[in-house]
Coordinates of C-alpha atoms in Angstrom, one line a residue:
M1261 CA -34.4 51.0 -5.3
R1262 CA -34.2 50.0 -1.6
D1263 CA -30.5 51.1 -1.6
E1264 CA -31.7 54.7 -2.4
W1265 CA -34.2 54.6 0.5
E1266 CA -31.6 53.2 2.9
H1267 CA -29.3 56.2 1.8
A1268 CA -32.2 58.6 2.6
H1269 CA -32.6 57.3 6.1
T1270 CA -30.5 58.0 9.2
D1271 CA -30.1 55.9 12.4
Y1272 CA -28.3 58.0 15.0
T1273 CA -27.8 55.0 17.3
V1274 CA -25.2 53.5 15.0
P1275 CA -22.1 55.0 13.3
A1276 CA -22.5 57.0 10.1
Q1277 CA -22.7 54.6 7.2
R1278 CA -23.5 56.6 4.1
H1279 CA -21.2 56.6 1.1
I1280 CA -20.3 60.2 0.3
P1281 CA -18.5 62.0 -2.5
A1282 CA -14.7 62.1 -2.5
S1283 CA -12.5 65.1 -1.5
L1284 CA -14.9 66.5 1.2
A1285 CA -12.9 68.2 3.9
E1286 CA -15.0 66.6 6.6
S1287 CA -16.8 63.3 6.6
E1288 CA -20.3 62.5 7.9
S1289 CA -18.6 60.8 10.9
D1290 CA -16.6 64.0 11.6
W1291 CA -19.8 66.0 11.7
R1292 CA -21.6 63.5 13.8
E1293 CA -18.8 63.5 16.3
Y1294 CA -18.9 67.3 16.5
L1295 CA -22.7 67.6 16.7
E1296 CA -23.1 64.9 19.4
H1297 CA -20.1 65.8 21.6
S1298 CA -19.2 69.4 21.1
T1299 CA -22.6 71.1 21.3
P1300 CA -24.6 71.7 24.5
N1301 CA -27.6 69.6 23.3
G1302 CA -25.8 67.1 21.1
W1303 CA -26.5 64.3 23.5
L1304 CA -30.1 64.5 22.6
I1305 CA -29.4 63.3 19.1
Q1306 CA -29.1 59.7 20.5
G1307 CA -30.6 60.1 23.9
N1308 CA -33.9 61.8 23.1
A1309 CA -37.2 60.6 24.5
M1310 CA -38.6 59.7 21.0
T1311 CA -35.8 57.3 20.2
E1312 CA -36.1 55.7 23.6
A1313 CA -39.8 55.2 23.0
L1314 CA -39.2 53.6 19.6
L1315 CA -36.5 51.3 21.0
S1316 CA -38.7 50.2 23.9
G1317 CA -41.2 48.3 21.9
K1318 CA -43.9 49.5 24.2
P1319 CA -47.2 51.2 23.1
M1320 CA -46.6 54.7 21.8
Y1321 CA -48.9 57.7 21.9
L1322 CA -48.9 60.3 19.2
L1323 CA -50.6 63.6 18.6
H1324 CA -52.3 64.4 15.3
V1325 CA -54.3 67.6 14.8
T1326 CA -57.2 67.9 12.3
R1327 CA -59.5 70.7 11.2
D1328 CA -62.6 68.6 10.6
I1329 CA -63.2 65.7 13.0
D1330 CA -66.7 65.3 11.7
A1331 CA -65.5 64.4 8.2
I1332 CA -63.2 61.7 9.8
R1333 CA -66.0 60.3 11.8
T1334 CA -68.3 60.3 8.8
S1335 CA -65.9 58.6 6.5
R1336 CA -64.2 56.5 9.2
Q1337 CA -60.9 57.1 7.4
L1338 CA -57.7 58.9 8.1
H1339 CA -55.7 60.0 5.0
V1340 CA -51.9 60.6 4.9
S1341 CA -49.9 63.5 3.5
T1342 CA -46.8 63.8 1.4
G1343 CA -43.8 65.9 2.5
C1344 CA -40.9 65.2 4.8
L1345 CA -42.5 61.9 5.8
V1346 CA -43.3 61.0 2.1
G1347 CA -46.6 59.3 2.8
A1348 CA -47.5 59.2 6.5
L1349 CA -50.0 60.7 9.0
Y1350 CA -48.1 63.6 10.5
C1351 CA -47.8 63.5 14.3
S1352 CA -45.7 64.4 17.3
P1353 CA -45.0 62.3 20.4
L1354 CA -47.0 62.2 23.6
T1355 CA -45.5 61.1 26.9
R1356 CA -47.7 59.2 29.2
Q1357 CA -47.5 60.6 32.8
R1358 CA -49.7 60.4 35.9
Q1359 CA -51.5 63.7 35.0
G1360 CA -52.2 62.6 31.4
L1361 CA -50.5 62.6 28.1
R1362 CA -47.9 65.4 27.9
P1363 CA -47.3 66.8 24.3
H1364 CA -43.8 67.1 22.9
N1365 CA -42.9 70.8 22.6
L1366 CA -43.5 70.5 18.8
G1367 CA -47.1 69.3 19.5
A1368 CA -47.6 72.1 22.0
Y1369 CA -46.5 74.5 19.3
L1370 CA -49.0 73.0 16.8
M1371 CA -51.9 73.2 19.2
R1372 CA -51.1 76.8 20.3
T1373 CA -50.6 78.1 16.8
K1374 CA -53.6 76.2 15.3
P1375 CA -56.3 76.8 17.8
S1376 CA -59.1 75.8 15.4
T1377 CA -57.9 72.3 15.1
T1378 CA -59.0 69.2 17.1
P1379 CA -56.3 67.1 18.8
L1380 CA -56.4 63.4 18.3
I1381 CA -54.5 60.8 20.3
V1382 CA -53.2 57.9 18.3
E1383 CA -52.2 54.7 20.2
V1384 CA -49.7 52.4 18.4
I1385 CA -48.9 49.0 19.8
P1386 CA -45.9 47.8 17.8
D1387 CA -45.0 44.1 17.3
A1388 CA -41.4 44.7 18.4
P1389 CA -38.9 47.4 19.2
I1390 CA -38.9 49.9 16.3
R1391 CA -35.7 50.6 14.5
P1392 CA -35.0 54.4 15.0
K1393 CA -34.3 55.1 11.3
G1394 CA -35.6 58.5 10.2
V1395 CA -36.1 59.6 6.6
D1396 CA -34.1 62.7 5.7
Y1397 CA -36.0 64.6 3.1
L1398 CA -32.9 66.5 2.0
H1399 CA -31.6 63.1 0.6
L1400 CA -34.7 62.3 -1.4
G1401 CA -33.5 64.1 -4.6
P1402 CA -32.3 61.0 -6.4
I1403 CA -35.7 59.3 -5.7
H1404 CA -37.5 62.4 -7.0
L1405 CA -35.4 62.3 -10.2
R1406 CA -35.8 58.6 -10.8
T1407 CA -39.6 58.9 -10.3
Y1408 CA -39.8 61.8 -12.7
L1409 CA -37.8 60.0 -15.3
R1410 CA -39.9 56.9 -14.9
Y1411 CA -43.2 58.8 -15.5
E1412 CA -42.1 61.7 -17.7
S1413 CA -44.1 60.1 -20.5
L1414 CA -47.2 61.4 -18.7
L1415 CA -46.1 65.0 -19.7
T1416 CA -46.7 66.5 -23.1
P1417 CA -43.6 67.6 -25.1
A1418 CA -44.4 71.2 -24.2
E1419 CA -44.6 70.4 -20.5
H1420 CA -41.4 68.4 -20.7
D1421 CA -39.6 71.3 -22.4
Q1422 CA -41.0 73.7 -19.8
V1423 CA -39.6 71.7 -16.9
D1424 CA -36.2 71.3 -18.5
H1425 CA -36.0 75.0 -19.4
A1426 CA -36.9 76.0 -15.8
V1427 CA -34.4 73.6 -14.3
M1428 CA -31.6 74.8 -16.6
A1429 CA -32.4 78.5 -16.1
G1430 CA -32.1 78.0 -12.3
L1431 CA -28.9 76.1 -12.6
R1432 CA -27.3 78.7 -14.9
A1433 CA -28.2 81.5 -12.5
A1434 CA -27.0 79.8 -9.4
A1435 CA -24.0 77.9 -10.9
G1436 CA -21.5 80.4 -9.6
F1437 CA -22.6 79.9 -6.0
L1438 CA -23.0 76.1 -6.4
D1439 CA -19.3 75.9 -7.4
V1440 CA -18.4 78.1 -4.4
A1441 CA -20.3 75.8 -2.1
L1442 CA -18.4 72.8 -3.5
R1443 CA -15.0 74.6 -3.1
N1444 CA -16.0 75.3 0.6
A1445 CA -17.0 71.6 1.1
T1446 CA -13.5 70.6 -0.1
G1447 CA -11.7 72.9 2.2
R1448 CA -11.2 76.1 0.3
A1449 CA -13.0 78.6 2.6
T1450 CA -14.9 81.7 1.5
A1451 CA -15.3 84.5 4.0
A1452 CA -18.5 83.8 5.8
P1453 CA -20.2 87.2 5.1
E1454 CA -19.5 86.8 1.3
F1455 CA -20.6 83.2 1.4
I1456 CA -23.9 84.1 3.1
N1457 CA -24.7 87.0 0.7
R1458 CA -24.0 84.8 -2.3
L1459 CA -26.2 82.1 -0.8
S1460 CA -29.0 84.6 -0.3
D1461 CA -28.9 85.6 -4.0
A1462 CA -28.7 81.9 -5.1
V1463 CA -31.8 80.8 -3.2
T1464 CA -34.0 82.9 -5.5
H1465 CA -32.8 80.8 -8.4
M1466 CA -32.4 77.5 -6.7
P1467 CA -35.0 77.1 -4.0
F1468 CA -33.6 73.8 -2.6
L1469 CA -30.8 76.0 -1.1
G1470 CA -33.4 77.7 1.0
Y1471 CA -34.3 74.4 2.6
L1472 CA -30.6 73.7 3.3
Y1473 CA -30.1 77.1 4.7
F1474 CA -33.1 76.8 7.0
E1475 CA -32.3 73.3 8.2
V1476 CA -28.7 74.2 9.0
L1477 CA -29.8 77.2 11.0
S1478 CA -32.4 75.1 12.8
E1479 CA -29.8 72.5 13.7
Y1480 CA -27.4 75.3 14.9
L1481 CA -30.1 76.8 17.1
M1482 CA -31.5 73.5 18.6
L1483 CA -28.0 72.0 19.3
H1484 CA -26.3 75.2 20.6
S1485 CA -29.1 76.9 22.6
T1486 CA -28.6 77.3 26.3
T1487 CA -31.7 79.2 27.3
T1488 CA -33.8 78.1 30.3
E1489 CA -36.6 77.0 28.0
T1490 CA -34.2 74.8 26.0
Q1491 CA -32.8 73.3 29.1
E1492 CA -36.2 72.4 30.4
Y1493 CA -37.1 70.6 27.1
A1494 CA -33.8 68.9 27.2
Q1495 CA -34.6 67.5 30.6
A1496 CA -37.7 65.9 29.1
G1497 CA -35.5 64.5 26.3
E1498 CA -36.6 67.0 23.6
L1499 CA -34.9 69.3 21.2
N1500 CA -36.4 72.9 21.3
N1501 CA -38.5 73.4 18.1
W1502 CA -39.7 76.8 19.2
L1503 CA -36.3 78.3 18.3
Y1504 CA -36.5 77.8 14.6
K1505 CA -40.2 78.5 14.5
R1506 CA -39.5 82.0 15.9
L1507 CA -36.7 82.5 13.6
A1508 CA -38.8 81.6 10.6
H1509 CA -41.7 83.9 11.5
A1510 CA -39.3 86.8 12.1
A1511 CA -37.6 86.1 8.8
I1512 CA -40.6 86.1 6.5
D1513 CA -43.9 87.9 6.7
G1514 CA -46.9 85.6 6.4
M1515 CA -45.0 82.6 7.5
D1516 CA -47.9 81.7 9.8
Q1517 CA -50.1 81.4 6.7
L1518 CA -47.6 79.5 4.5
F1519 CA -44.4 78.1 5.9
D1520 CA -42.3 78.7 2.9
L1521 CA -38.6 77.8 2.8
A1522 CA -38.2 78.9 -0.8
R1523 CA -38.5 82.4 0.6
F1524 CA -35.9 81.9 3.3
H1525 CA -32.8 83.7 2.1
P1526 CA -31.5 86.3 4.6
P1527 CA -28.3 88.0 3.7
H1528 CA -25.5 88.2 6.2
H1529 CA -26.5 91.2 8.1
R1530 CA -30.1 90.0 8.4
L1531 CA -29.0 86.5 9.4
L1532 CA -27.1 88.0 12.4
Q1533 CA -30.2 90.1 13.3
L1534 CA -32.5 87.1 13.2
V1535 CA -30.3 84.8 15.3
E1536 CA -29.7 87.6 17.8
G1537 CA -33.5 88.0 18.1
V1538 CA -33.9 84.3 19.0
E1539 CA -30.8 83.9 21.3
P1540 CA -28.2 86.8 21.2
S1541 CA -25.2 84.6 22.3
L1542 CA -25.5 82.5 19.2
A1543 CA -25.3 85.3 16.7
P1544 CA -21.5 85.6 16.5
G1545 CA -21.0 81.9 15.3
A1546 CA -24.0 81.6 13.1
A1547 CA -22.5 82.7 9.7
E1548 CA -19.5 80.6 9.9
Y1549 CA -21.5 77.6 11.0
V1550 CA -23.8 78.0 8.0
R1551 CA -20.8 78.3 5.7
R1552 CA -19.2 75.1 6.9
R1553 CA -22.3 73.0 7.4
L1554 CA -24.3 74.0 4.4
S1555 CA -21.4 73.4 2.1
H1556 CA -20.9 69.9 3.5
L1557 CA -24.6 69.1 3.3
F1558 CA -24.9 70.5 -0.2
A1559 CA -22.1 68.3 -1.5
R1560 CA -23.7 65.3 0.2
T1561 CA -27.3 65.8 -0.9
A1562 CA -26.6 67.2 -4.4
L1563 CA -23.9 64.9 -5.7
H1564 CA -24.0 61.2 -6.4
P1565 CA -21.8 59.4 -3.8
S1566 CA -19.5 58.1 -6.6
Q1567 CA -18.5 61.7 -7.6
D1568 CA -15.4 63.7 -6.6
A1569 CA -16.6 67.0 -5.2
A1570 CA -13.3 68.6 -6.2
S1571 CA -13.7 67.9 -9.9
I1572 CA -17.4 69.0 -10.3
T1573 CA -18.4 72.3 -11.8
F1574 CA -21.9 73.5 -12.4
Q1575 CA -20.9 76.4 -14.7
G1576 CA -21.4 75.3 -18.3
A1577 CA -22.6 71.8 -17.6
D1578 CA -25.5 70.4 -19.5
L1579 CA -28.6 68.7 -18.0
P1580 CA -27.7 65.0 -18.9
T1581 CA -24.3 65.5 -17.3
L1582 CA -25.8 67.0 -14.1
R1583 CA -28.4 64.2 -13.9
E1584 CA -25.5 61.8 -13.6
A1585 CA -23.2 63.9 -11.4
A1586 CA -25.8 65.8 -9.2
P1587 CA -29.0 63.7 -9.2
G1588 CA -30.0 65.0 -5.7
L1589 CA -30.0 68.6 -6.8
I1590 CA -31.6 67.9 -10.1
G1591 CA -34.2 65.7 -8.4
H1592 CA -35.2 68.4 -5.9
T1593 CA -35.3 71.0 -8.6
V1594 CA -37.5 68.9 -11.0
F1595 CA -39.7 68.0 -8.1
R1596 CA -40.4 71.6 -7.5
E1597 CA -40.9 72.6 -11.2
I1598 CA -43.4 69.8 -12.1
R1599 CA -45.7 71.1 -9.3
Y1600 CA -46.2 74.3 -11.3
L1601 CA -47.5 72.6 -14.4
P1602 CA -51.2 73.4 -14.9
R1603 CA -52.0 69.7 -15.2
Y1604 CA -50.1 68.7 -12.0
P1605 CA -53.3 68.4 -9.9
Q1606 CA -54.3 65.5 -12.3
L1607 CA -50.8 64.0 -12.3
Y1608 CA -50.0 64.4 -8.6
H1609 CA -51.0 60.9 -7.5
C1610 CA -49.0 59.3 -10.3
F1611 CA -45.7 60.8 -9.1
E1612 CA -46.4 60.9 -5.3
K1613 CA -48.1 57.6 -4.9
A1614 CA -45.1 55.9 -6.7
K1615 CA -42.7 57.3 -4.0
A1616 CA -45.1 56.5 -1.2
L1617 CA -45.5 52.9 -2.3
E1618 CA -41.7 52.5 -2.2
A1619 CA -41.4 54.2 1.2
W1620 CA -44.1 51.9 2.7
D1621 CA -42.4 48.9 1.3
Y1622 CA -39.0 50.0 2.7
W1623 CA -40.6 50.8 6.2
N1624 CA -42.3 47.4 6.3
S1625 CA -39.1 45.6 5.4
Q1626 CA -37.3 47.5 8.2
G1627 CA -40.0 47.1 10.9
I1628 CA -41.0 50.8 10.9
P1629 CA -44.6 51.5 11.7
T1630 CA -43.8 55.1 12.8
P1631 CA -41.3 56.8 10.5
F1632 CA -39.9 60.1 11.7
N1633 CA -38.1 63.1 10.1
G1634 CA -34.5 62.1 10.4
I1635 CA -32.7 65.4 9.7
L1636 CA -32.7 65.5 13.5
P1637 CA -34.9 63.5 15.9
K1638 CA -36.8 66.6 16.8
G1639 CA -40.3 65.2 17.2
E1640 CA -41.8 65.0 13.7
I1641 CA -43.1 61.4 13.6
G1642 CA -45.7 59.8 11.4
M1643 CA -47.9 56.7 11.0
N1644 CA -47.1 54.2 8.2
P1645 CA -50.6 53.6 6.8
V1646 CA -49.9 50.0 5.6
Y1647 CA -47.8 48.5 8.4
P1648 CA -49.4 45.0 8.9
R1649 CA -48.0 44.2 12.3
S1650 CA -49.2 46.8 14.8
A1651 CA -52.5 47.7 16.4
V1652 CA -53.7 51.3 16.2
R1653 CA -56.5 53.1 18.0
V1654 CA -57.6 56.8 17.8
W1655 CA -59.4 59.1 20.3
E1656 CA -60.6 62.6 20.1
A1657 CA -58.6 64.4 22.9
E1658 CA -59.4 67.0 25.5
R1659 CA -56.8 69.5 26.8
D1660 CA -56.7 70.3 30.5
S1661 CA -55.5 73.6 32.1
I1662 CA -51.8 72.6 32.1
G1663 CA -51.9 71.5 28.4
Y1664 CA -52.0 67.7 29.0
L1665 CA -54.3 65.6 26.8
H1666 CA -56.9 63.1 27.8
P1667 CA -58.9 60.6 25.6
V1668 CA -62.5 61.5 25.4
D1669 CA -64.3 59.7 22.6
E1670 CA -62.8 56.9 20.5
V1671 CA -62.8 57.6 16.8
T1672 CA -63.9 54.7 14.7
A1673 CA -61.6 55.4 11.8
V1674 CA -58.8 53.5 10.1
L1675 CA -55.6 54.8 8.5
I1676 CA -55.6 54.1 4.8
P1677 CA -52.9 54.5 2.1
H1678 CA -54.7 57.4 0.4
L1679 CA -52.7 60.6 -0.2
A1680 CA -54.5 63.8 0.5
S1681 CA -54.6 66.0 -2.5
W1682 CA -52.0 68.8 -2.8
W1683 CA -51.7 72.2 -4.3
A1684 CA -48.6 74.3 -5.3
P1685 CA -48.4 77.9 -4.0
P1686 CA -47.4 80.7 -6.5
R1687 CA -43.8 81.4 -7.2
R1688 CA -41.9 84.7 -6.6
R1689 CA -41.8 85.4 -10.3
E1690 CA -45.5 84.9 -10.6
T1691 CA -46.6 87.3 -7.9
Q1692 CA -46.1 91.0 -7.4
N1693 CA -45.7 90.6 -3.7
A1694 CA -42.3 88.9 -3.1
N1695 CA -43.2 88.3 0.5
R1696 CA -46.0 86.0 -0.6
D1697 CA -43.9 83.6 -2.7
P1698 CA -43.8 80.0 -1.5
L1699 CA -42.8 76.4 -1.0
A1700 CA -42.2 75.1 2.4
E1701 CA -40.7 73.2 5.2
A1702 CA -41.1 69.6 5.8
M1703 CA -44.1 69.6 8.0
G1704 CA -47.4 67.8 7.5
D1705 CA -50.7 69.5 6.9
V1706 CA -53.4 69.6 9.5
R1707 CA -56.0 68.7 6.7
A1708 CA -54.1 65.7 5.4
S1709 CA -56.1 63.4 7.6
I1710 CA -59.5 64.6 6.2
P1711 CA -61.0 62.5 3.5
G1712 CA -62.2 64.4 0.4
Q1713 CA -60.3 67.7 1.3
R1714 CA -57.4 69.2 -0.6
A1715 CA -54.4 69.5 1.6
A1716 CA -54.4 73.3 2.0
R1717 CA -50.9 73.4 3.4
N1718 CA -49.6 76.1 5.5
E1719 CA -46.4 74.0 5.7
V1720 CA -45.4 72.2 2.5
P1721 CA -42.5 69.9 2.0
A1722 CA -39.4 70.0 -0.1

């Protein structure tokens, strides 16, 4: 069990250590070397301000935003959310400066785009330097699958059949592209325009590909951008989160209401338009980067490390075979499908609390009171609600004219291991308006901290 959680975490301060499928044209170490040393902002993968703060062992200050401070004050509780941080209070870093606490650019984005929220300052005094190991939600598929198989007895036979049917229908429809992606991962390149167009079609059948597509593009933008804005954030030790936010909102209508990566599937011509709209100089290399990087990440996150990527085919494979060969892909797909069962609101805590308990156990064993999103250390960081060896205090914050935060009133509330409730948005095939289909990125919900409220996410995890 802990081995799976170890596999799902990344520490960018040490060499790549994951076991990966055989026959891949490029290793995780090859990609790490390229990303860190051959991109303009790759030095921030190791040398970012958040990692330095974790390693310092000094008190850390985090920003959390909430929509109902009164409910928190009344209950004296802070609840955590699921998502990319599994079961943590979603935050972003604050940097202590003479003028006050400066928000990370991700936090500045959250406050600007969620003006009805109240900012909270969370002070964490760790017991020791914190290991900078971040959880990569793209690698959580095997854990999703194991959890589902452990608790599938909670489903009725009809519900079980519904999930299996939906999973197999998606696999059959996307199988041709999945095989193309594996061929590319093993070195047999497809022309980038053709690859992107086939990827775009496959996302509608296999939504996990939309997450991969978006995360690869986000990585491309953050690491390759050379704008003045990006350079200013880099000087502060931060990757520029505004780049992929702008791209997402340009790509999908209503993304400000529901940050939905299952809807992210631009074809080749649209991909180039979107990247050009964010940073024109990056458009020419975007499609080829997506082809190479997504193929590699698909093989790593979909297949079991013991497999040979050159010998796997999705076309004609049955579900038991794919559970063994591709537990990551099956896990992510099952995780999505069970959320659309009518009874899932009643079953939610059974499945999600089981994973959260394992994550908390792993974090405590590793000395991690503040887990972060480890796809890249881009500023998504959370609070482990059951870490026994750190002191935590919370204040309601006031923003000054330059955007810095200052503590105003201390909030008498404790972080508890209670998962905020969750709901699943409608799927494309269940709504007439294709632009309103959902499932989302890996960001926490601003209501997750509010006791007694359903997490009405506008940014839902994989």
